[in-house]
Amino acid sequence: MPEARWSALLCGIPLVVAAMTPQAGATPQPTPEPGVGVSQPVFTAEPVRETVWVETGLDGDGDGVLDRVAADIARPAGTDARVPVIMDASPYYSCCGRGNESERKTYDDQGRPVGFPLFYDNYFIPRGYATVLVDLAGTNRSQGCVDVGGPSDVTSARAVVDWLNGRAKGFDSSDGGRPVEAPWTTGDVGMIGKSYDGTIANGVAATGVEGLRTIVPIGAISSWYDYYRSDGVSFGFDPVGLARTVEEGGRPDCDPAKHNLVDGAPANGDMTPLWSERNHVPDAGNVRASVFAVHGQGDLNVKMLQFGQWWDALARGGVERKVWLSQTGHVDPFDFRREEWVRTLHRWFDHYLLGMDDGIEKEPAASVERAPDQWSDEPAWGGEQARPTTLHPRPGSTGGLGELGPEPGRGSASFTDDPRLGEYDWAARPDQPSPARTLFTTGPLEQDMRIAGTGSVTVAAKPGTDTAHLSAMLVDYGPATTRDYLGQGEGIRNTGTESCWGESRPGDDACYTDTEATRSDVDFEIIARGWADLANHESLSDERPLRPGTPYEMTFRLATTDHVVPAGHRLALIIGGTDKEFIVAPSRPGEIGLDLSGTSVTLPVVGGASPHTTATSPAGPPVVRPDRAPQQPDVQLNRP
């Protein structure tokens, strides 16, 4: 362990090798393995609560004065020990709230912070940590302007890391005021957060800032282009709407920043400099922090592609990393695996921020939920061992329904784009042809087939008009019980009980509503999706007009997945036009022909695919019972 990392241990922070002791009124917590120590709740005095305004070095609102962002701090009192920091930088502390109960920051009559959303302060401050909750520039009590993942967002959070390490200026007021330093901290920072907050953690880590020791991104974005667009096609919403939401009605001085968002995000779905500037994946090589990523495989808001491309880039850089993949949608692990989450996060922060040798870095690096509340652990994520395996579609005896197998295909197929339909319409009747899509399926699989990673679809397509949008999806046909991630709670529901995690104080409750898994019995599951604009077949940054009747080849991505298709199930590839659930229609939808000899799907298969599929369908096409067909998702898809 580097000498600097031992400094916390030598400054009086008790690190007791003993079982975790629950706070008064708290749900009892699990005992660690013999010999594994965790930090103990020994700082029981009322925490110091204060706000420091940190200078970002930017003037986003153009008033001629450098912007300051508000960092609300809660830290142990009555000690000279220097402590590390758990930091959550967010735009949502005033407008929208955080967590399952939408908690917002609260303040006393003098403007001092009282209520800190989430359990981090309640649980970790007694154990020798500080909690710092940062209002991103342009939100709540911070100056500047929101730029939705751009330099203002990332810099406003990085500036606080710099201030904690003595490299930036802090003040006791938003304007003027006295300088404030942070002699109470070691400078070691762990950033955590779900959705937008976790995205900021990714962005700050990608700057390589010194002092950031670990990040815990939960359902986080790695490329903002892939949140709003997909390989040339738009999802139908734009970053300026999110900027207005978090600014709570807008700030007139920030109109130029919003104009930049509008101008830089054209509706045609092209890649632009604005999107490139908000893509953290190319900068993953700068990451010095360890990464504990969490993502829901049913997340149709911040889609799994965001995790997959970030994880792959981190792996190439040799970053220490760990992952949990749940069956939920856009849900925090505190609300789908609470006890295990708190135990694991505690030890993760103890190791990377306090320098404790608790062995967590030697434990399984991946945990994947295979069925509701049934988790499978493995030493490294299986997606890193997957091999690309290409399957080809072939025509069947019924038009629009064909076969999928390892042998190259031939022949043709076609469909007519119908923007009134979507993927659940296309998938729910696999035994019936549809003029709006083509469907190709394997026979019953001879063995389990694990698909783990990011796949792609290649099409040789001939549009009937000068505009064409494409949708593709991978479907597992067969009976299963899954979390109901398409339902209102995205895989969870609230119960009538609470559990407490840490120390409750006036105005800052440590108790949270318990949840439980919701389940759905289905006959099929869409396990990966992708969308594209055929006009971007040559370049994502420069769409080209299509000539009707001219063949074009294009490869586009499917979302990352980790799914086991059981023996006896069938794997299907569906290709259609506009998926009404997700993408906007082209200006002139029409018929699209496919040359099957140039059309294929490439999948990351763990262990290879050739012995797992049959080329024929002796039992007939898959059948879906109407009461076991998933319905259109009941989730919000336009705010991370």
XYZ file of C-alpha atoms in Angstrom:
640
model
C 0.000 0.000 0.000
C 1.421 3.435 -0.939
C 2.604 5.468 2.029
C 0.020 8.203 1.360
C -2.772 5.669 1.570
C -1.632 4.688 5.080
C -1.966 8.244 6.302
C -5.619 7.746 7.236
C -4.661 4.827 9.451
C -2.037 6.862 11.266
C -4.214 9.913 11.943
C -6.419 8.430 14.587
C -9.211 6.826 12.542
C -10.154 3.601 14.355
C -10.130 0.619 12.014
C -11.398 -2.233 14.119
C -11.150 -5.821 12.951
C -14.576 -6.896 14.168
C -18.119 -7.527 13.077
C -20.209 -4.592 11.911
C -22.291 -3.123 14.722
C -25.735 -1.824 13.688
C -26.786 1.657 14.737
C -29.647 2.025 17.195
C -32.897 1.120 15.465
C -31.118 -0.241 12.419
C -31.672 -3.534 10.730
C -28.918 -5.955 11.836
C -26.210 -6.259 9.223
C -24.206 -9.321 8.182
C -21.031 -10.311 9.966
C -17.900 -10.235 7.786
C -15.837 -13.322 7.181
C -13.371 -14.226 9.952
C -10.291 -12.044 9.821
C -11.907 -9.403 7.633
C -12.174 -6.001 9.310
C -14.410 -3.062 8.611
C -14.383 0.504 9.864
C -16.573 0.954 12.918
C -19.152 3.650 13.842
C -17.103 5.429 16.492
C -17.653 9.091 15.547
C -20.943 9.691 17.329
C -20.905 13.462 17.826
C -23.124 15.692 15.711
C -21.293 16.022 12.363
C -19.926 19.300 11.117
C -22.241 20.503 8.355
C -21.139 23.343 6.116
C -21.189 24.635 2.562
C -18.109 25.644 0.621
C -18.382 27.353 -2.759
C -15.602 26.103 -5.020
C -14.308 28.144 -7.936
C -14.465 26.164 -11.194
C -12.280 28.372 -13.401
C -15.192 28.745 -15.874
C -17.584 31.605 -16.544
C -20.517 29.707 -17.982
C -23.091 32.431 -17.378
C -20.901 35.113 -18.974
C -21.081 37.601 -16.108
C -17.334 38.225 -16.072
C -16.865 36.375 -12.762
C -15.607 32.836 -12.370
C -18.401 30.444 -11.403
C -18.604 28.809 -7.982
C -20.344 25.533 -7.240
C -21.870 24.641 -3.890
C -20.362 21.662 -2.082
C -22.438 20.686 0.961
C -20.243 18.868 3.452
C -20.958 16.622 6.437
C -17.931 15.297 8.324
C -16.959 13.859 11.699
C -16.740 16.332 14.556
C -14.505 16.355 17.629
C -11.473 14.838 15.970
C -8.191 15.938 14.458
C -8.151 12.897 12.220
C -8.073 13.544 8.491
C -10.780 11.630 6.669
C -11.465 10.565 3.079
C -14.494 11.769 1.137
C -17.492 10.055 -0.416
C -18.774 12.465 -3.046
C -21.989 12.554 -5.110
C -22.150 15.363 -7.667
C -25.663 15.802 -9.041
C -27.989 18.238 -10.844
C -31.026 16.793 -9.046
C -30.690 17.920 -5.421
C -33.312 20.643 -5.807
C -35.371 19.897 -8.903
C -36.079 16.192 -8.766
C -34.591 14.445 -5.755
C -32.439 11.360 -5.335
C -33.203 7.750 -4.539
C -36.401 5.732 -4.413
C -37.965 8.365 -2.140
C -36.843 11.392 -4.225
C -35.006 13.054 -1.336
C -33.889 16.651 -1.790
C -31.363 18.733 0.106
C -32.734 20.826 2.953
C -31.262 23.805 4.812
C -31.872 25.687 8.070
C -32.836 29.351 8.349
C -29.206 30.409 7.951
C -28.776 28.336 4.789
C -26.682 25.635 6.462
C -27.222 22.126 5.064
C -29.370 19.826 7.193
C -30.927 17.072 5.080
C -28.552 15.045 2.932
C -30.266 12.727 0.410
C -29.437 9.008 0.513
C -27.795 7.066 3.331
C -24.128 7.857 2.696
C -23.778 10.521 5.387
C -25.798 8.603 7.995
C -23.855 5.397 7.528
C -20.330 6.444 6.630
C -19.643 9.573 8.706
C -19.633 7.617 11.994
C -17.159 5.245 10.316
C -14.605 7.946 9.580
C -15.666 9.413 6.244
C -16.889 12.799 5.066
C -19.776 13.124 2.646
C -19.723 15.886 0.023
C -22.803 16.486 -2.130
C -22.061 18.852 -5.026
C -24.641 20.892 -6.931
C -23.489 20.833 -10.543
C -23.003 24.208 -12.173
C -26.302 25.891 -12.976
C -28.324 23.863 -10.452
C -29.654 24.523 -6.959
C -27.207 26.919 -5.204
C -24.391 26.725 -7.772
C -23.490 29.397 -10.291
C -22.832 28.779 -13.971
C -24.839 26.858 -16.536
C -25.810 23.268 -17.171
C -24.354 21.755 -20.331
C -25.614 18.165 -19.927
C -22.438 16.151 -19.597
C -20.119 18.708 -21.138
C -17.119 20.609 -19.784
C -19.185 22.664 -17.323
C -20.710 19.580 -15.677
C -17.460 17.649 -15.450
C -15.317 20.621 -14.428
C -17.717 21.661 -11.671
C -17.297 18.251 -10.032
C -13.582 17.906 -10.741
C -12.994 21.345 -9.186
C -14.277 20.020 -5.859
C -11.836 17.092 -6.017
C -9.109 19.642 -6.715
C -10.216 21.798 -3.765
C -10.158 18.785 -1.447
C -6.555 18.295 -2.550
C -5.526 21.934 -2.195
C -5.477 22.745 -5.902
C -8.596 24.932 -6.215
C -10.059 27.883 -4.330
C -12.999 27.547 -1.966
C -15.023 30.251 -0.204
C -17.604 30.493 2.562
C -19.991 32.424 0.312
C -21.260 32.185 -3.245
C -20.006 35.752 -3.830
C -16.992 37.297 -2.180
C -16.479 35.718 1.228
C -13.426 34.323 2.929
C -11.179 31.598 1.532
C -11.791 28.115 2.926
C -9.396 25.177 2.815
C -9.924 21.506 3.676
C -7.282 20.476 6.218
C -9.702 17.879 7.599
C -9.392 15.529 4.619
C -6.758 13.139 3.318
C -7.737 14.230 -0.202
C -8.737 10.679 -1.133
C -12.115 10.801 -2.878
C -14.610 8.161 -3.941
C -17.342 9.366 -6.288
C -20.662 7.543 -6.368
C -24.025 8.106 -7.967
C -26.843 6.732 -10.036
C -27.673 7.869 -13.554
C -26.586 11.488 -14.234
C -24.574 11.436 -10.982
C -22.708 8.266 -11.969
C -22.133 9.731 -15.414
C -20.344 12.674 -13.818
C -18.205 10.210 -11.872
C -17.245 8.546 -15.170
C -16.429 11.916 -16.702
C -14.299 13.117 -13.794
C -12.419 9.801 -13.686
C -11.722 10.126 -17.419
C -9.839 13.378 -16.731
C -7.318 11.438 -14.649
C -7.673 13.871 -11.749
C -5.293 13.159 -8.875
C -6.932 12.181 -5.605
C -9.924 10.352 -7.099
C -9.320 6.833 -5.802
C -12.485 5.038 -6.855
C -15.813 5.593 -8.590
C -19.095 3.718 -8.224
C -21.218 4.529 -11.305
C -24.753 3.098 -11.081
C -26.813 2.981 -14.279
C -24.436 5.593 -15.670
C -23.823 7.045 -19.114
C -20.439 6.684 -20.804
C -21.396 8.470 -24.049
C -24.187 11.033 -24.162
C -24.641 10.433 -27.894
C -25.764 6.915 -27.103
C -28.286 8.236 -24.593
C -30.000 10.488 -27.144
C -29.093 8.792 -30.429
C -28.198 5.395 -31.875
C -26.045 4.936 -34.967
C -27.591 7.883 -36.774
C -31.168 7.680 -35.529
C -32.761 9.837 -32.819
C -34.647 8.596 -29.762
C -36.845 11.680 -30.042
C -35.632 13.856 -27.168
C -32.737 16.259 -26.761
C -30.356 17.535 -24.050
C -31.836 21.040 -23.925
C -34.986 19.649 -22.297
C -32.958 18.104 -19.495
C -31.027 21.362 -19.040
C -34.279 23.271 -18.551
C -35.523 20.678 -16.062
C -32.519 20.777 -13.771
C -32.298 24.575 -13.982
C -35.878 24.615 -12.662
C -37.423 26.914 -15.212
C -34.246 28.241 -16.741
C -31.666 30.925 -16.059
C -31.691 33.766 -18.613
C -27.916 34.112 -18.488
C -27.697 30.488 -19.616
C -29.660 30.916 -22.852
C -26.429 30.834 -24.935
C -25.507 27.494 -23.327
C -28.919 26.090 -24.245
C -28.602 27.403 -27.800
C -25.314 25.501 -28.044
C -27.119 22.331 -26.979
C -29.760 22.824 -29.654
C -27.301 23.660 -32.412
C -24.911 20.863 -31.501
C -27.495 18.070 -31.347
C -29.181 17.942 -34.776
C -32.386 15.941 -34.997
C -31.022 13.870 -37.869
C -28.928 11.843 -35.411
C -25.509 12.682 -36.808
C -22.435 12.533 -34.604
C -21.195 16.103 -33.975
C -18.390 17.749 -31.953
C -20.893 18.293 -29.122
C -21.427 14.536 -28.827
C -17.735 13.723 -29.203
C -16.965 16.105 -26.340
C -19.426 14.155 -24.171
C -18.012 10.723 -24.951
C -15.847 9.460 -22.076
C -14.983 6.111 -23.651
C -11.952 7.327 -25.665
C -10.532 8.831 -22.454
C -10.859 5.671 -20.359
C -7.102 5.297 -20.606
C -6.779 8.294 -18.290
C -8.696 6.600 -15.477
C -6.569 6.105 -12.342
C -9.446 5.217 -10.033
C -10.835 1.761 -9.432
C -14.372 1.241 -10.760
C -17.320 -0.588 -9.196
C -20.010 -0.467 -11.890
C -23.651 -1.408 -11.430
C -26.197 -1.660 -14.230
C -29.655 -3.092 -14.834
C -29.995 -5.363 -17.833
C -33.607 -4.224 -18.078
C -32.599 -0.545 -18.106
C -34.298 0.951 -21.166
C -33.404 4.479 -20.085
C -29.626 4.349 -19.671
C -29.195 1.297 -21.842
C -26.697 -1.486 -21.242
C -24.523 -0.327 -24.142
C -23.384 2.470 -21.837
C -21.948 -0.081 -19.415
C -20.529 -2.407 -22.057
C -18.451 0.089 -24.003
C -17.148 1.696 -20.784
C -16.231 -1.667 -19.252
C -14.404 -2.775 -22.395
C -12.406 0.455 -22.482
C -11.520 0.162 -18.789
C -10.415 -3.429 -19.357
C -8.070 -2.345 -22.143
C -6.504 0.112 -19.700
C -6.077 -2.477 -16.954
C -8.274 -0.580 -14.489
C -9.200 -2.397 -11.278
C -12.921 -3.034 -11.612
C -15.947 -4.873 -10.293
C -19.494 -5.168 -11.642
C -23.021 -6.057 -10.582
C -25.547 -6.695 -13.369
C -29.133 -6.962 -12.160
C -32.360 -7.882 -13.953
C -33.891 -4.542 -12.949
C -34.406 -1.445 -14.983
C -33.028 1.925 -13.858
C -32.819 1.018 -10.154
C -30.221 1.619 -7.425
C -28.783 -1.529 -5.783
C -29.841 -0.082 -2.423
C -33.355 -0.888 -3.620
C -32.833 -4.320 -5.147
C -30.121 -5.952 -2.987
C -29.884 -3.653 -0.002
C -28.150 -5.607 2.722
C -25.525 -7.085 0.427
C -25.033 -3.705 -1.252
C -24.298 -1.832 1.959
C -21.962 -4.581 3.140
C -20.069 -4.642 -0.163
C -19.934 -0.877 -0.641
C -18.686 -0.467 2.932
C -15.777 -2.806 2.344
C -15.093 -1.319 -1.106
C -14.703 2.168 0.330
C -12.746 0.866 3.319
C -10.254 -0.712 0.932
C -9.876 2.060 -1.631
C -10.321 5.111 0.613
C -9.079 3.980 4.029
C -6.497 1.552 2.683
C -7.801 -1.431 4.656
C -6.640 -4.880 3.638
C -10.118 -6.431 3.697
C -9.639 -8.679 0.659
C -12.502 -7.291 -1.387
C -10.278 -6.861 -4.428
C -9.666 -10.629 -4.375
C -13.343 -11.554 -4.282
C -15.429 -12.345 -7.396
C -15.246 -9.387 -9.756
C -18.685 -9.948 -11.249
C -22.113 -10.749 -9.862
C -24.973 -11.323 -12.315
C -28.635 -11.784 -11.440
C -29.902 -14.807 -13.414
C -33.420 -14.901 -11.940
C -35.166 -12.639 -9.427
C -32.903 -12.470 -6.341
C -30.701 -15.313 -7.665
C -27.134 -14.139 -8.245
C -24.191 -15.850 -9.895
C -20.656 -14.795 -8.938
C -17.568 -15.265 -11.094
C -13.906 -14.295 -10.733
C -14.029 -12.061 -13.823
C -16.953 -10.946 -15.935
C -17.669 -13.625 -18.527
C -18.043 -11.029 -21.257
C -14.275 -10.709 -21.272
C -13.944 -14.351 -22.323
C -16.691 -14.291 -24.964
C -15.819 -14.998 -28.584
C -17.534 -13.311 -31.556
C -19.841 -15.811 -33.222
C -21.719 -14.989 -36.420
C -25.161 -16.367 -37.225
C -26.878 -15.974 -40.578
C -30.544 -15.667 -41.567
C -32.079 -17.872 -44.264
C -35.553 -17.809 -45.802
C -38.148 -20.255 -44.508
C -41.177 -21.827 -46.098
C -43.321 -18.853 -45.020
C -42.475 -15.364 -46.206
C -41.103 -13.156 -43.450
C -40.292 -16.137 -41.212
C -36.927 -17.813 -41.616
C -34.135 -19.704 -39.938
C -31.028 -18.540 -38.071
C -27.884 -20.639 -38.000
C -24.109 -20.766 -38.429
C -24.136 -21.431 -42.176
C -24.083 -18.419 -44.550
C -27.513 -17.493 -45.831
C -28.860 -16.795 -49.272
C -32.023 -15.424 -50.780
C -33.904 -12.284 -49.794
C -36.563 -10.905 -47.483
C -38.422 -7.631 -47.183
C -40.653 -5.608 -44.882
C -42.519 -2.308 -44.992
C -41.792 0.236 -42.272
C -44.932 0.838 -40.188
C -44.190 3.494 -37.518
C -47.367 2.514 -35.637
C -45.732 -0.729 -34.512
C -42.837 -1.574 -32.232
C -40.695 -4.405 -31.005
C -43.310 -5.981 -28.734
C -45.788 -6.080 -31.620
C -43.137 -7.752 -33.768
C -42.000 -10.278 -31.160
C -45.358 -11.336 -29.687
C -46.427 -13.512 -32.665
C -43.296 -15.328 -33.845
C -45.332 -18.008 -35.622
C -47.107 -15.461 -37.829
C -45.640 -13.429 -40.682
C -45.894 -9.651 -40.497
C -45.412 -7.177 -43.333
C -43.633 -4.858 -40.859
C -40.711 -7.114 -39.900
C -38.694 -10.207 -40.703
C -38.025 -12.882 -38.055
C -35.366 -15.584 -38.142
C -35.078 -18.226 -35.441
C -32.881 -21.138 -34.507
C -34.364 -24.473 -33.664
C -34.467 -25.474 -29.990
C -30.959 -25.053 -28.573
C -29.140 -28.261 -27.734
C -27.235 -26.640 -24.867
C -27.362 -23.455 -22.836
C -25.955 -20.520 -24.783
C -24.497 -17.578 -22.853
C -24.335 -14.285 -24.720
C -22.222 -11.787 -22.786
C -20.963 -8.549 -24.287
C -21.849 -6.237 -27.152
C -23.067 -7.689 -30.429
C -23.769 -6.174 -33.821
C -26.019 -6.608 -36.845
C -24.894 -6.257 -40.453
C -27.536 -5.645 -43.104
C -27.415 -5.532 -46.874
C -30.472 -3.354 -47.335
C -32.244 -1.870 -50.354
C -34.580 1.028 -49.436
C -37.730 1.729 -51.387
C -37.585 5.468 -50.596
C -34.806 7.973 -49.933
C -35.073 7.538 -46.123
C -34.834 4.357 -44.054
C -34.535 3.610 -40.341
C -33.710 0.120 -39.096
C -34.350 -1.713 -35.841
C -32.945 -5.085 -34.811
C -33.440 -7.171 -31.715
C -32.327 -10.465 -30.272
C -35.099 -12.507 -28.641
C -35.016 -15.516 -26.326
C -38.191 -17.565 -26.962
C -39.115 -19.875 -24.117
C -40.822 -19.781 -20.719
C -39.080 -17.876 -17.933
C -39.723 -15.920 -14.759
C -37.932 -12.582 -14.715
C -38.057 -9.368 -12.765
C -40.840 -7.209 -14.159
C -38.447 -4.524 -15.335
C -41.042 -3.258 -17.824
C -43.468 -2.430 -15.019
C -43.840 0.782 -13.059
C -41.157 -0.034 -10.474
C -38.777 -1.461 -13.105
C -38.373 -4.697 -11.141
C -39.110 -3.592 -7.557
C -42.053 -2.544 -5.427
C -42.165 -0.758 -2.085
C -43.255 -2.702 0.980
C -44.849 -1.410 4.157
C -41.668 -1.622 6.224
C -38.481 0.393 6.696
C -34.883 -0.396 7.556
C -32.341 2.028 8.986
C -28.754 2.396 7.802
C -26.710 4.638 10.027
C -27.426 7.459 12.425
C -30.696 9.401 12.153
C -30.506 13.041 13.204
C -33.042 15.870 13.251
C -33.907 16.680 9.657
C -31.863 13.783 8.273
C -33.523 10.379 8.533
C -31.450 7.208 8.024
C -34.497 4.956 7.508
C -35.742 3.947 4.071
C -38.704 2.047 2.675
C -37.900 -1.585 2.035
C -38.516 -3.070 -1.388
C -39.041 -6.488 -2.926
C -38.692 -7.950 -6.399
C -41.609 -7.925 -8.807
C -41.828 -10.942 -11.100
C -43.236 -11.626 -14.518
C -43.883 -14.995 -16.206
C -43.080 -14.602 -19.901
C -42.729 -16.686 -23.030
C -40.093 -14.447 -24.573
C -37.593 -11.808 -23.592
C -35.894 -9.209 -25.775
C -32.291 -9.430 -24.644
C -30.564 -6.911 -26.942
C -31.665 -4.095 -29.215
C -30.132 -1.795 -31.795
C -31.275 0.980 -34.123
C -29.743 2.804 -37.079
C -30.323 5.268 -39.904
C -29.298 3.657 -43.190
C -28.317 7.118 -44.448
C -25.361 6.913 -42.036
C -24.040 3.699 -43.587
C -20.713 5.358 -44.459
C -20.293 7.745 -41.549
C -22.106 8.562 -38.305
C -21.084 12.196 -38.701
C -22.290 12.655 -42.266
C -25.532 11.126 -43.478
C -25.927 10.617 -47.214
C -29.198 10.739 -49.171
C -30.343 7.277 -50.158
C -31.255 6.318 -53.686
C -34.340 4.091 -53.844
C -33.551 0.635 -55.154
C -29.820 0.944 -54.425
C -28.283 -1.643 -52.061
C -26.362 -0.427 -49.006
C -24.414 -2.293 -46.337
C -24.357 -1.121 -42.734
C -23.237 -2.579 -39.405
C -24.772 -1.245 -36.213
C -24.540 -2.171 -32.569
C -26.781 -4.183 -30.314
C -26.945 -3.279 -26.645
C -24.634 -5.105 -24.244
C -26.170 -8.109 -22.507
C -25.310 -11.033 -20.270
C -28.019 -13.597 -20.832
C -28.163 -17.377 -20.825
C -30.544 -18.802 -23.432
C -31.459 -22.171 -21.889
C -31.361 -25.439 -23.767
C -34.715 -25.998 -25.445
C -35.302 -22.283 -25.995
C -34.919 -20.628 -29.388
C -32.859 -17.596 -30.283
C -34.359 -15.191 -32.822
C -33.209 -12.169 -34.790
C -35.899 -9.657 -35.729
C -35.234 -6.867 -38.214
C -37.792 -4.132 -38.848
C -38.121 -0.447 -39.555
C -39.288 2.139 -37.009
C -39.553 0.773 -33.462
C -42.266 3.031 -32.055
C -41.125 2.336 -28.479
C -37.790 4.038 -29.058
C -36.964 5.809 -32.319
C -38.478 8.451 -34.558
C -39.727 7.487 -38.011
C -37.978 8.573 -41.195
C -39.672 11.289 -43.224
C -40.738 8.815 -45.916
C -41.071 5.256 -44.558
C -41.237 2.583 -47.186
C -40.367 -0.966 -48.112
C -36.883 -2.238 -47.294
C -35.412 -5.319 -48.924
C -32.709 -7.476 -47.366
C -30.102 -9.484 -49.228
C -29.680 -12.344 -46.762
C -26.275 -13.317 -48.141
C -24.968 -10.014 -46.762
C -27.034 -9.933 -43.564
C -25.864 -11.436 -40.265
C -25.695 -11.002 -36.515
C -22.425 -11.270 -34.588
C -22.776 -12.215 -30.933
C -20.294 -12.439 -28.043
C -20.776 -16.071 -26.999
C -19.065 -17.586 -23.989
C -17.745 -20.978 -25.047
C -18.703 -20.718 -28.707
C -22.039 -21.287 -30.455
C -21.656 -23.974 -33.109
C -22.547 -26.961 -30.897
C -25.457 -25.073 -29.323
C -27.765 -24.390 -32.262
C -29.754 -26.522 -34.629
C -30.279 -25.426 -38.199
C -33.877 -26.598 -38.449
C -36.999 -26.192 -36.372
C -38.443 -29.720 -35.988
C -40.920 -28.688 -33.301
C -42.375 -25.854 -35.377
C -42.064 -22.103 -34.754
C -42.132 -20.705 -31.212
C -45.539 -19.889 -29.771
C -46.276 -17.092 -27.315
C -49.350 -17.224 -25.092
C -51.118 -13.834 -25.033
C -51.056 -13.633 -21.237
C -47.289 -14.251 -21.156
C -46.211 -11.658 -23.713
C -44.371 -8.604 -22.330
C -46.145 -5.314 -22.917
C -44.869 -1.876 -23.859
C -42.536 -0.668 -21.092
C -44.077 1.522 -18.408
C -40.893 3.501 -17.730
C -39.706 7.062 -18.270
C -37.199 7.164 -21.087
C -36.082 10.785 -21.260
C -34.254 11.648 -18.032
C -31.197 9.814 -16.714
